[in-house]
PDB file of C-alpha atoms in Angstrom:
ATOM      1  CA  MET A   1     -31.591   7.227  15.698  1.00 59.00           C
ATOM      2  CA  THR A   2     -27.976   8.796  15.408  1.00 69.00           C
ATOM      3  CA  ALA A   3     -25.061   6.388  15.937  1.00 87.00           C
ATOM      4  CA  GLU A   4     -22.749   6.784  18.805  1.00 95.00           C
ATOM      5  CA  VAL A   5     -19.601   7.768  17.154  1.00 96.00           C
ATOM      6  CA  LEU A   6     -15.782   7.889  18.588  1.00 96.00           C
ATOM      7  CA  PHE A   7     -15.501  11.385  17.560  1.00 94.00           C
ATOM      8  CA  ASP A   8     -17.111  14.023  15.229  1.00 93.00           C
ATOM      9  CA  ALA A   9     -15.171  13.976  12.100  1.00 93.00           C
ATOM     10  CA  GLN A  10     -16.802  16.658  10.246  1.00 92.00           C
ATOM     11  CA  PRO A  11     -14.866  19.675  11.713  1.00 90.00           C
ATOM     12  CA  LEU A  12     -11.463  17.583  11.192  1.00 89.00           C
ATOM     13  CA  LEU A  13     -12.200  16.725   7.903  1.00 89.00           C
ATOM     14  CA  SER A  14     -13.383  20.116   6.701  1.00 87.00           C
ATOM     15  CA  ARG A  15      -9.961  21.153   7.641  1.00 82.00           C
ATOM     16  CA  LEU A  16      -8.581  18.821   4.964  1.00 83.00           C
ATOM     17  CA  GLU A  17     -10.727  20.072   2.295  1.00 67.00           C
ATOM     18  CA  ASP A  18      -8.302  22.504   1.405  1.00 53.00           C
ATOM     19  CA  ALA A  19      -5.288  20.235   2.067  1.00 59.00           C
ATOM     20  CA  SER A  20      -3.633  18.547  -0.589  1.00 72.00           C
ATOM     21  CA  LEU A  21      -4.085  14.645  -0.673  1.00 88.00           C
ATOM     22  CA  PRO A  22      -1.801  14.069  -3.704  1.00 90.00           C
ATOM     23  CA  LEU A  23      -1.811  10.340  -3.923  1.00 92.00           C
ATOM     24  CA  CYS A  24      -5.633  10.153  -3.312  1.00 92.00           C
ATOM     25  CA  LYS A  25      -6.185  12.949  -5.877  1.00 90.00           C
ATOM     26  CA  GLN A  26      -4.024  10.818  -8.493  1.00 91.00           C
ATOM     27  CA  LEU A  27      -5.955   7.771  -7.583  1.00 93.00           C
ATOM     28  CA  ASP A  28      -9.323   9.711  -7.851  1.00 92.00           C
ATOM     29  CA  ILE A  29     -10.388   8.799  -4.306  1.00 94.00           C
ATOM     30  CA  SER A  30     -11.291  10.728  -1.166  1.00 92.00           C
ATOM     31  CA  PHE A  31     -12.871  10.582   2.053  1.00 93.00           C
ATOM     32  CA  LYS A  32     -16.023  12.091   0.419  1.00 93.00           C
ATOM     33  CA  ASN A  33     -16.011   9.524  -2.312  1.00 93.00           C
ATOM     34  CA  PRO A  34     -14.179   6.391  -1.273  1.00 96.00           C
ATOM     35  CA  GLY A  35     -15.575   4.199  -4.053  1.00 95.00           C
ATOM     36  CA  LYS A  36     -19.075   2.769  -5.012  1.00 95.00           C
ATOM     37  CA  GLU A  37     -21.300   1.879  -1.815  1.00 97.00           C
ATOM     38  CA  LEU A  38     -18.296   2.742   0.462  1.00 98.00           C
ATOM     39  CA  LYS A  39     -18.516   5.375   3.284  1.00 98.00           C
ATOM     40  CA  PHE A  40     -15.423   6.746   4.823  1.00 97.00           C
ATOM     41  CA  ARG A  41     -16.214   7.662   8.619  1.00 97.00           C
ATOM     42  CA  PRO A  42     -15.187   7.429  12.195  1.00 98.00           C
ATOM     43  CA  LEU A  43     -15.700   4.279  14.211  1.00 98.00           C
ATOM     44  CA  GLU A  44     -19.138   3.731  15.633  1.00 98.00           C
ATOM     45  CA  ILE A  45     -20.009   1.680  18.740  1.00 97.00           C
ATOM     46  CA  SER A  46     -22.242  -0.505  16.268  1.00 97.00           C
ATOM     47  CA  ASP A  47     -19.426  -1.586  14.043  1.00 98.00           C
ATOM     48  CA  TYR A  48     -18.927  -4.586  16.466  1.00 98.00           C
ATOM     49  CA  GLN A  49     -21.868  -5.902  14.685  1.00 97.00           C
ATOM     50  CA  LYS A  50     -20.524  -5.000  11.230  1.00 98.00           C
ATOM     51  CA  GLY A  51     -17.248  -7.183  11.364  1.00 98.00           C
ATOM     52  CA  TYR A  52     -14.993  -4.968  12.678  1.00 98.00           C
ATOM     53  CA  ILE A  53     -13.000  -7.590  14.953  1.00 98.00           C
ATOM     54  CA  GLU A  54     -12.851  -9.855  12.124  1.00 98.00           C
ATOM     55  CA  LEU A  55     -11.340  -7.097   9.944  1.00 98.00           C
ATOM     56  CA  LEU A  56      -8.896  -6.554  12.587  1.00 98.00           C
ATOM     57  CA  SER A  57      -8.068 -10.167  12.766  1.00 97.00           C
ATOM     58  CA  GLN A  58      -6.686 -10.054   9.088  1.00 97.00           C
ATOM     59  CA  LEU A  59      -4.053  -7.738  10.607  1.00 95.00           C
ATOM     60  CA  THR A  60      -3.119  -9.198  13.803  1.00 94.00           C
ATOM     61  CA  LYS A  61      -3.984 -11.553  16.680  1.00 93.00           C
ATOM     62  CA  VAL A  62      -7.109 -10.017  18.062  1.00 95.00           C
ATOM     63  CA  GLY A  63      -7.965 -12.558  20.981  1.00 93.00           C
ATOM     64  CA  VAL A  64     -11.373 -12.981  22.203  1.00 95.00           C
ATOM     65  CA  VAL A  65     -13.514  -9.566  22.141  1.00 96.00           C
ATOM     66  CA  THR A  66     -16.842  -9.745  23.380  1.00 97.00           C
ATOM     67  CA  GLU A  67     -19.280  -6.901  22.344  1.00 97.00           C
ATOM     68  CA  ASP A  68     -19.283  -5.743  26.048  1.00 97.00           C
ATOM     69  CA  ALA A  69     -15.548  -5.601  25.927  1.00 97.00           C
ATOM     70  CA  PHE A  70     -15.579  -3.565  22.749  1.00 97.00           C
ATOM     71  CA  VAL A  71     -18.199  -1.238  24.054  1.00 97.00           C
ATOM     72  CA  LYS A  72     -16.104  -0.693  27.271  1.00 97.00           C
ATOM     73  CA  GLN A  73     -13.014   0.056  25.182  1.00 97.00           C
ATOM     74  CA  PHE A  74     -14.784   2.096  22.736  1.00 98.00           C
ATOM     75  CA  ARG A  75     -16.034   4.379  25.476  1.00 97.00           C
ATOM     76  CA  ALA A  76     -12.585   4.670  27.236  1.00 98.00           C
ATOM     77  CA  MET A  77     -11.023   5.588  23.636  1.00 97.00           C
ATOM     78  CA  LYS A  78     -13.813   8.191  23.026  1.00 97.00           C
ATOM     79  CA  ALA A  79     -13.296   9.833  26.538  1.00 97.00           C
ATOM     80  CA  SER A  80      -9.517   9.964  26.136  1.00 96.00           C
ATOM     81  CA  GLY A  81     -10.183  12.279  22.876  1.00 94.00           C
ATOM     82  CA  VAL A  82      -6.808  11.227  21.358  1.00 96.00           C
ATOM     83  CA  HIS A  83      -7.882   8.414  19.361  1.00 97.00           C
ATOM     84  CA  TYR A  84      -9.114   8.992  15.746  1.00 97.00           C
ATOM     85  CA  VAL A  85     -10.061   5.779  14.324  1.00 98.00           C
ATOM     86  CA  PHE A  86     -11.403   5.868  10.965  1.00 98.00           C
ATOM     87  CA  VAL A  87     -13.221   3.034   9.029  1.00 98.00           C
ATOM     88  CA  VAL A  88     -14.468   2.325   5.544  1.00 98.00           C
ATOM     89  CA  GLU A  89     -17.961   0.556   5.441  1.00 98.00           C
ATOM     90  CA  ASP A  90     -19.357  -1.299   2.576  1.00 98.00           C
ATOM     91  CA  MET A  91     -22.968   0.099   2.736  1.00 97.00           C
ATOM     92  CA  ASP A  92     -24.678  -2.690   0.817  1.00 97.00           C
ATOM     93  CA  LYS A  93     -23.158  -5.326   3.017  1.00 98.00           C
ATOM     94  CA  ASP A  94     -22.965  -3.425   6.617  1.00 97.00           C
ATOM     95  CA  LEU A  95     -19.552  -4.749   6.592  1.00 98.00           C
ATOM     96  CA  ILE A  96     -16.341  -2.730   7.933  1.00 98.00           C
ATOM     97  CA  VAL A  97     -13.696  -3.142   5.148  1.00 98.00           C
ATOM     98  CA  GLY A  98     -11.149  -0.563   6.013  1.00 98.00           C
ATOM     99  CA  ASN A  99      -9.547   0.777   9.456  1.00 98.00           C
ATOM    100  CA  ALA A 100      -6.724   2.964  10.501  1.00 98.00           C
ATOM    101  CA  THR A 101      -6.145   4.900  13.864  1.00 98.00           C
ATOM    102  CA  LEU A 102      -4.275   8.015  14.489  1.00 98.00           C
ATOM    103  CA  ALA A 103      -3.235   8.205  18.108  1.00 97.00           C
ATOM    104  CA  VAL A 104      -2.127  11.524  19.489  1.00 97.00           C
ATOM    105  CA  GLU A 105       0.072  11.953  22.606  1.00 96.00           C
ATOM    106  CA  TYR A 106       0.831  15.064  24.351  1.00 95.00           C
ATOM    107  CA  LYS A 107       4.319  15.896  24.869  1.00 93.00           C
ATOM    108  CA  MET A 108       6.475  18.008  27.098  1.00 94.00           C
ATOM    109  CA  THR A 109       9.100  17.924  24.621  1.00 91.00           C
ATOM    110  CA  HIS A 110       9.231  20.248  21.531  1.00 90.00           C
ATOM    111  CA  SER A 111       7.577  23.055  23.099  1.00 90.00           C
ATOM    112  CA  THR A 112       4.620  21.097  24.329  1.00 91.00           C
ATOM    113  CA  CYS A 113       3.643  19.601  21.140  1.00 92.00           C
ATOM    114  CA  LEU A 114       1.661  16.867  19.770  1.00 96.00           C
ATOM    115  CA  ARG A 115       3.025  13.549  18.521  1.00 96.00           C
ATOM    116  CA  GLY A 116       0.990  11.073  16.362  1.00 97.00           C
ATOM    117  CA  ARG A 117       1.239   7.442  15.688  1.00 97.00           C
ATOM    118  CA  ILE A 118      -0.831   5.568  12.846  1.00 97.00           C
ATOM    119  CA  GLU A 119      -1.950   2.218  14.027  1.00 97.00           C
ATOM    120  CA  ASP A 120      -3.975  -0.890  13.141  1.00 97.00           C
ATOM    121  CA  VAL A 121      -3.903   0.041   9.174  1.00 98.00           C
ATOM    122  CA  VAL A 122      -6.006  -2.916   7.380  1.00 98.00           C
ATOM    123  CA  VAL A 123      -8.142  -3.584   4.353  1.00 98.00           C
ATOM    124  CA  HIS A 124     -10.371  -6.400   4.117  1.00 98.00           C
ATOM    125  CA  ASN A 125      -8.687  -9.256   1.807  1.00 97.00           C
ATOM    126  CA  ASP A 126     -11.867  -8.814  -0.640  1.00 97.00           C
ATOM    127  CA  TYR A 127     -11.235  -5.156  -0.909  1.00 98.00           C
ATOM    128  CA  ARG A 128      -7.587  -4.779  -1.583  1.00 96.00           C
ATOM    129  CA  GLY A 129      -6.516  -2.993  -4.861  1.00 95.00           C
ATOM    130  CA  LYS A 130      -9.117  -0.272  -4.264  1.00 97.00           C
ATOM    131  CA  HIS A 131      -6.690   2.212  -2.930  1.00 97.00           C
ATOM    132  CA  LEU A 132      -8.469   2.161   0.399  1.00 98.00           C
ATOM    133  CA  GLY A 133      -5.334   1.859   2.401  1.00 97.00           C
ATOM    134  CA  VAL A 134      -3.928   4.815   0.590  1.00 97.00           C
ATOM    135  CA  LEU A 135      -7.154   6.818   1.538  1.00 97.00           C
ATOM    136  CA  LEU A 136      -6.802   5.974   5.162  1.00 97.00           C
ATOM    137  CA  VAL A 137      -3.058   6.505   5.723  1.00 97.00           C
ATOM    138  CA  GLU A 138      -2.782   9.931   3.609  1.00 96.00           C
ATOM    139  CA  THR A 139      -5.725  11.139   5.202  1.00 95.00           C
ATOM    140  CA  LEU A 140      -4.681  10.308   8.819  1.00 96.00           C
ATOM    141  CA  THR A 141      -0.965  11.627   7.876  1.00 95.00           C
ATOM    142  CA  ILE A 142      -2.288  15.052   6.960  1.00 93.00           C
ATOM    143  CA  LEU A 143      -4.884  15.203   9.466  1.00 93.00           C
ATOM    144  CA  GLY A 144      -2.018  14.725  12.232  1.00 94.00           C
ATOM    145  CA  LYS A 145      -0.122  17.363  10.568  1.00 92.00           C
ATOM    146  CA  GLU A 146      -3.484  19.573  10.714  1.00 90.00           C
ATOM    147  CA  LEU A 147      -3.988  18.696  14.264  1.00 92.00           C
ATOM    148  CA  GLY A 148      -0.405  20.053  15.096  1.00 92.00           C
ATOM    149  CA  CYS A 149       1.674  16.915  15.220  1.00 95.00           C
ATOM    150  CA  TYR A 150       5.399  17.662  15.022  1.00 94.00           C
ATOM    151  CA  LYS A 151       5.823  14.003  13.849  1.00 94.00           C
ATOM    152  CA  ILE A 152       3.842  11.023  12.896  1.00 95.00           C
ATOM    153  CA  SER A 153       5.388   7.496  13.075  1.00 94.00           C
ATOM    154  CA  LEU A 154       4.096   3.860  12.411  1.00 94.00           C
ATOM    155  CA  ASP A 155       5.488   0.537  12.711  1.00 91.00           C
ATOM    156  CA  CYS A 156       5.562  -1.830   9.967  1.00 90.00           C
ATOM    157  CA  THR A 157       7.146  -5.050   8.745  1.00 89.00           C
ATOM    158  CA  PRO A 158      10.073  -4.572   6.480  1.00 89.00           C
ATOM    159  CA  ASP A 159       8.067  -5.784   3.518  1.00 92.00           C
ATOM    160  CA  MET A 160       5.702  -2.854   3.955  1.00 93.00           C
ATOM    161  CA  ILE A 161       8.592  -0.115   4.017  1.00 92.00           C
ATOM    162  CA  PRO A 162       8.262   0.764   0.272  1.00 93.00           C
ATOM    163  CA  TYR A 163       4.437   1.078   0.567  1.00 93.00           C
ATOM    164  CA  TYR A 164       4.759   3.677   3.445  1.00 95.00           C
ATOM    165  CA  LYS A 165       7.585   5.386   1.765  1.00 94.00           C
ATOM    166  CA  LYS A 166       5.106   6.563  -0.856  1.00 93.00           C
ATOM    167  CA  PHE A 167       3.395   8.639   1.948  1.00 93.00           C
ATOM    168  CA  GLY A 168       6.850  10.221   3.039  1.00 91.00           C
ATOM    169  CA  PHE A 169       7.452   7.762   5.827  1.00 93.00           C
ATOM    170  CA  LEU A 170      11.263   7.293   6.200  1.00 91.00           C
ATOM    171  CA  GLU A 171      13.291   4.813   8.121  1.00 89.00           C
ATOM    172  CA  GLY A 172      14.588   6.490  10.902  1.00 82.00           C
ATOM    173  CA  PRO A 173      17.973   5.906  12.986  1.00 82.00           C
ATOM    174  CA  GLN A 174      15.750   4.759  15.975  1.00 80.00           C
ATOM    175  CA  VAL A 175      15.679   1.114  16.729  1.00 77.00           C
ATOM    176  CA  PHE A 176      12.235  -0.166  17.456  1.00 79.00           C
ATOM    177  CA  MET A 177      12.349  -2.141  20.641  1.00 79.00           C
ATOM    178  CA  CYS A 178       9.327  -3.722  22.845  1.00 82.00           C
ATOM    179  CA  GLN A 179       8.572  -5.829  25.570  1.00 84.00           C
ATOM    180  CA  ARG A 180       5.629  -7.978  25.429  1.00 83.00           C
ATOM    181  CA  PHE A 181       3.599  -8.968  28.511  1.00 87.00           C
ATOM    182  CA  SER A 182       1.010 -11.123  26.489  1.00 79.00           C
ATOM    183  CA  ASP A 183       0.397 -12.236  23.066  1.00 71.00           C
TER     184      ASP A 183
END
């Protein structure tokens, strides 16, 4: 039985085979070989059962997410066609141990271009130090460029600035502001 995936990653990742992922190459890691018993792939609808929500809770407050709510949100994201959520799965444990999202926005500015945002980057506490975050962020950054994004941005805490600078992200002159309507 074929798993329901958020998107078909094969044509996207094949575009990256010739692209340079210098940090990953230096660390001898790739989306084809993320590590022993690990698999880099798009989010699947069955990942709810593989600890996906628990992984996200290591990053931020998740709240109550039932399986029905997860499936509904998954299908809405799939239908939108602008969410590229990649995960890393420990195949021995059936456990999702890494996650990152590239969300693409269609713009009228910059000659009707695309703009990308990297969100929800998290690696399971027990898998940190295996360069999975590097694999996720560098792959999504290059993928965004290949998709035609004129820029890619991300939000991070001040202590993470040096980490993201390794990927070419710079502190911009903009000030990040937000209004929260719930936790």
